[in-house]
C-alpha positions as semicolon CSV with decimal commas, in nm:
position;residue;x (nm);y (nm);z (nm)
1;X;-1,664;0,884;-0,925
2;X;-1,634;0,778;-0,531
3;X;-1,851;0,469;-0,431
4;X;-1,850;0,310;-0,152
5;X;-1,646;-0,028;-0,174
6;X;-1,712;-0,315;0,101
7;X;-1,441;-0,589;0,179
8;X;-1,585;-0,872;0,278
9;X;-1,395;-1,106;0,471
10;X;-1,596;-1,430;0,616
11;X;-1,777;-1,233;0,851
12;X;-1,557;-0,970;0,902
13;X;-1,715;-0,636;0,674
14;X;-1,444;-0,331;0,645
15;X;-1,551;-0,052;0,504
16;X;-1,408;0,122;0,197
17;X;-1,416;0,381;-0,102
18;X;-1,328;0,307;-0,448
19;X;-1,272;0,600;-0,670
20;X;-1,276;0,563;-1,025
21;X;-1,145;0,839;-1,279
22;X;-1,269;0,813;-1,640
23;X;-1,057;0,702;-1,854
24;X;-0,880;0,531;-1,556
25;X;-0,559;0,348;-1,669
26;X;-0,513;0,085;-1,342
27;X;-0,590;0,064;-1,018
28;X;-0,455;0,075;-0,669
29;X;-0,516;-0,046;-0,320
30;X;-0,399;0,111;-0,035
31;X;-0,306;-0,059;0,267
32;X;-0,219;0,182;0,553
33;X;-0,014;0,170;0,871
34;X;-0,009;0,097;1,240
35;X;-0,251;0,319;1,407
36;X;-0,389;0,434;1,103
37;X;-0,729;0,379;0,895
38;X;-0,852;0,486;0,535
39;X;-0,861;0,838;0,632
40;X;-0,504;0,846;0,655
41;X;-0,445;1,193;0,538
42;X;-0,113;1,105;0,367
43;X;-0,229;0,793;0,229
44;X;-0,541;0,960;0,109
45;X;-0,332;1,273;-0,037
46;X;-0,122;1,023;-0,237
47;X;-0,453;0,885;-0,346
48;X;-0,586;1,223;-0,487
49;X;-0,214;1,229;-0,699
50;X;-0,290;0,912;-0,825
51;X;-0,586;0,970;-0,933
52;X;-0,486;1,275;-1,121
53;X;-0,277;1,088;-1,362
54;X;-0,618;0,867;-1,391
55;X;-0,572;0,584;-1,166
56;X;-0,831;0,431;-0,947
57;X;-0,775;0,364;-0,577
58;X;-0,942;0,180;-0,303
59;X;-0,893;0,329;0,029
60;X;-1,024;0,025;0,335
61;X;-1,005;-0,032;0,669
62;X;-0,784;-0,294;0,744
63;X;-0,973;-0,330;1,065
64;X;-1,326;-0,322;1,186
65;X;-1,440;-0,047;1,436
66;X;-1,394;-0,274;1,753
67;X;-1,032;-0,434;1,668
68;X;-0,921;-0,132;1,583
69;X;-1,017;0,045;1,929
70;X;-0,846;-0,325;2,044
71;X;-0,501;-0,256;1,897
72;X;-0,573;0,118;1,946
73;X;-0,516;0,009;2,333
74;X;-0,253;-0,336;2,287
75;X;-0,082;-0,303;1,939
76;X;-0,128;-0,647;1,866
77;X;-0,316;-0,661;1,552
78;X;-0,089;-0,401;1,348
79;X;0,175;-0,622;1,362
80;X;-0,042;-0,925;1,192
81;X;0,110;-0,926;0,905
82;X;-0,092;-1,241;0,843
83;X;-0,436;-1,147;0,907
84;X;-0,349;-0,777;0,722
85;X;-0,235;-0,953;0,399
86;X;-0,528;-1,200;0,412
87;X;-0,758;-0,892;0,388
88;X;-0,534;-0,709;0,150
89;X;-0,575;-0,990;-0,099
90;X;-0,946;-1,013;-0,067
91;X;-0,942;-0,675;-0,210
92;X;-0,740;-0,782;-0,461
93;X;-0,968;-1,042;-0,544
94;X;-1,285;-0,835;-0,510
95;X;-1,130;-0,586;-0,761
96;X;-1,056;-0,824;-0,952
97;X;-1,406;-0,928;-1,010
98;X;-1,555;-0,597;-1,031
99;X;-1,729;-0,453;-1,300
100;X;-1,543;-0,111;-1,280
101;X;-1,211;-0,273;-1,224
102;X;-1,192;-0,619;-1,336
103;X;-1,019;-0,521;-1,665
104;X;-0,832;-0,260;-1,494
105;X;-0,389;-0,380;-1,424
106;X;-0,351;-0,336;-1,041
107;X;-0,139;-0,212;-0,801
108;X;-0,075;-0,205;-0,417
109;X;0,019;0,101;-0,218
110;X;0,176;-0,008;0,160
111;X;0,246;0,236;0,430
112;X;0,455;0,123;0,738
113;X;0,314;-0,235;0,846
114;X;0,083;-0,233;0,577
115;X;0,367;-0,249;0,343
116;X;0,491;-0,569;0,440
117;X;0,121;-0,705;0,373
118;X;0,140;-0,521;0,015
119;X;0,405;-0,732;-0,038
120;X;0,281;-1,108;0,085
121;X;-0,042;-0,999;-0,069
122;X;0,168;-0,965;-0,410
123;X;0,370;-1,283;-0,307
124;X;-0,005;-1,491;-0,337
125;X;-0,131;-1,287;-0,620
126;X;0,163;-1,319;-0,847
127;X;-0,090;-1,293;-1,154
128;X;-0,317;-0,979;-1,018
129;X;-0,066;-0,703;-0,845
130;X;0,159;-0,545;-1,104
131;X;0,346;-0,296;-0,893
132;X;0,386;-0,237;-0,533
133;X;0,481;0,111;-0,379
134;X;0,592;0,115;-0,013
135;X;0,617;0,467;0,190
136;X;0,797;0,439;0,492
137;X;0,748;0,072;0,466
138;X;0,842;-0,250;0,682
139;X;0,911;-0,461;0,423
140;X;1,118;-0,648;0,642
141;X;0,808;-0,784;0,834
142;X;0,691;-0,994;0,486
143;X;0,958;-1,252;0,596
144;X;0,996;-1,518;0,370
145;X;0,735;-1,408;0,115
146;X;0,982;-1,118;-0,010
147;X;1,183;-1,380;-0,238
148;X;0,829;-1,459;-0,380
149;X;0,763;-1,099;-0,461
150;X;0,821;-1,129;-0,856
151;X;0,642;-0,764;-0,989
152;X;0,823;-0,436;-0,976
153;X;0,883;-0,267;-0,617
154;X;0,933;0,060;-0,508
155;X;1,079;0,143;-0,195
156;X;1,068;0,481;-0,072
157;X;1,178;0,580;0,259
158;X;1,312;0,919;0,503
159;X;1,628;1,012;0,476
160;X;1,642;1,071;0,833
161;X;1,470;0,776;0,887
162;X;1,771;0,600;0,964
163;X;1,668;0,253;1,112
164;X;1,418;0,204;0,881
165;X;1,618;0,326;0,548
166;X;1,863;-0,006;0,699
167;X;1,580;-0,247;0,680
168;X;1,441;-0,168;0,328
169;X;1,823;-0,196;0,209
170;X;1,812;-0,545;0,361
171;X;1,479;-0,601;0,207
172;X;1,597;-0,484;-0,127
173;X;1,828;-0,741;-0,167
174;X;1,637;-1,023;-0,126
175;X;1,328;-0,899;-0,325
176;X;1,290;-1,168;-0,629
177;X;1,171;-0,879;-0,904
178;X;1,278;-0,541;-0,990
179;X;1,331;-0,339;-0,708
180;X;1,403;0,028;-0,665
181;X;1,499;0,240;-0,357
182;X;1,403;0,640;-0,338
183;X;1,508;0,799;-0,072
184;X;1,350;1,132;0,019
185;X;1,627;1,381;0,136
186;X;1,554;1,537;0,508
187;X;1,257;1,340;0,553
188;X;1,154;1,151;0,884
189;X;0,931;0,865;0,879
190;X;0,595;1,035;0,811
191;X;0,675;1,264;0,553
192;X;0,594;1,570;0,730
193;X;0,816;1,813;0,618
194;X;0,741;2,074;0,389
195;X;0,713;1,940;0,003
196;X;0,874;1,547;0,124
197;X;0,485;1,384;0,076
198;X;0,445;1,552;-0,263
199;X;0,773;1,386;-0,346
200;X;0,667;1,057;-0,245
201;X;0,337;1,089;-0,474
202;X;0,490;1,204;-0,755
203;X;0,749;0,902;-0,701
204;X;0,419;0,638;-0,716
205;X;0,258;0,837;-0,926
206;X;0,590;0,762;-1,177
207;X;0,595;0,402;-1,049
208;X;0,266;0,330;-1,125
209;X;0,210;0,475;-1,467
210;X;0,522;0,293;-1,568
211;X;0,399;-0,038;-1,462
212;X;0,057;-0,070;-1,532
């Protein structure tokens, strides 16, 4: 079952889907990456793997319409990590309180930038997000809130993505809970060759059951 699923954010409205399996065993929100929206196609073909193995996910727009044609042109707001995690945890919080989800352990699912607000959203919501999942991540950009970050992590990244493999193994190491590092062999930072996304789903997919 797909609904639609509003964030509401003082007067800020992003839109969103919320798909719940029955029997669904958890829950996960997805925050994407620069440049990106809900209809990411690789965030939204992890979401179909997750909900396979009966997990619900909430795909949103980090941004509205108009700041998104904004940083479409500048490239400020991606980098927000501030403003993104606010948002991230109001989904947290509105999942939290409803009636399909409430009862429901949750997870967050970050891709690029939006993994480093995955991760300060987990930081202020020590007692809602159970798991975190970053693909291609910038975990770096969480700063200080990565020593706050007390649930299980999973870091995948490229193997050819060189520069950004270096900053999740700095990340890594200063993560305060369990932490784990895939690397996907031959993969660049979008996961485009042949069979390297199904990897990373099945990887969340595994991460996710686990921990919730």
């Amino acid at each position: 079952m797909t609904v639609p699923f509003g964030v509401a954010t003082g007067t800020t409205a992003l839109s969103g889907e919320l798909t719940v399996p029955a029997d669904a065993r958890g829950v996960v929100a997805f925050a994407h990456g620069s440049g990106s929206s809900r209809r990411s196609p690789r965030n939204v073909a992890v979401a179909r793997s997750l909900q396979d193995q009966r997990l619900a996910t909430l795909l949103f727009d980090l941004l509205t319409a108009e700041e998104g044609s904004r940083d479409a042109a500048t490239g400020e707001l991606r980098f927000d990590i501030g403003l993104l995690a606010g948002r991230l945890v109001t989904a947290v919080d509105q999942l939290n309180g409803a009636a399909t989800t409430r009862t429901l352990p949750l997870g967050l699912f970050g891709a690029s930038t939006g993994a480093a607000a995955a991760l300060v959203a987990a930081a202020r919501r020590p007692e809602l997000v159970k798991a975190v999942v970053s693909r291609g991540g910038r975990p770096d950009l969480a700063g200080a809130a990565l020593t706050d970050v007390e649930c299980p992590t999973l870091l995948i990244v490229g193997g050819q993505d060189s520069q950004v493999l270096r900053l999740n193994e700095q990340a890594a190491r200063r993560l305060a809970g369990p932490c784990e590092l895939e690397v996907v062999p031959g993969a660049t930072h979008l996961f485009e060759e042949p069979g390297a996304l199904e990897q990373v789903s099945d990887l969340a997919a595994g991460w996710f059951t686990r921990h919730l």
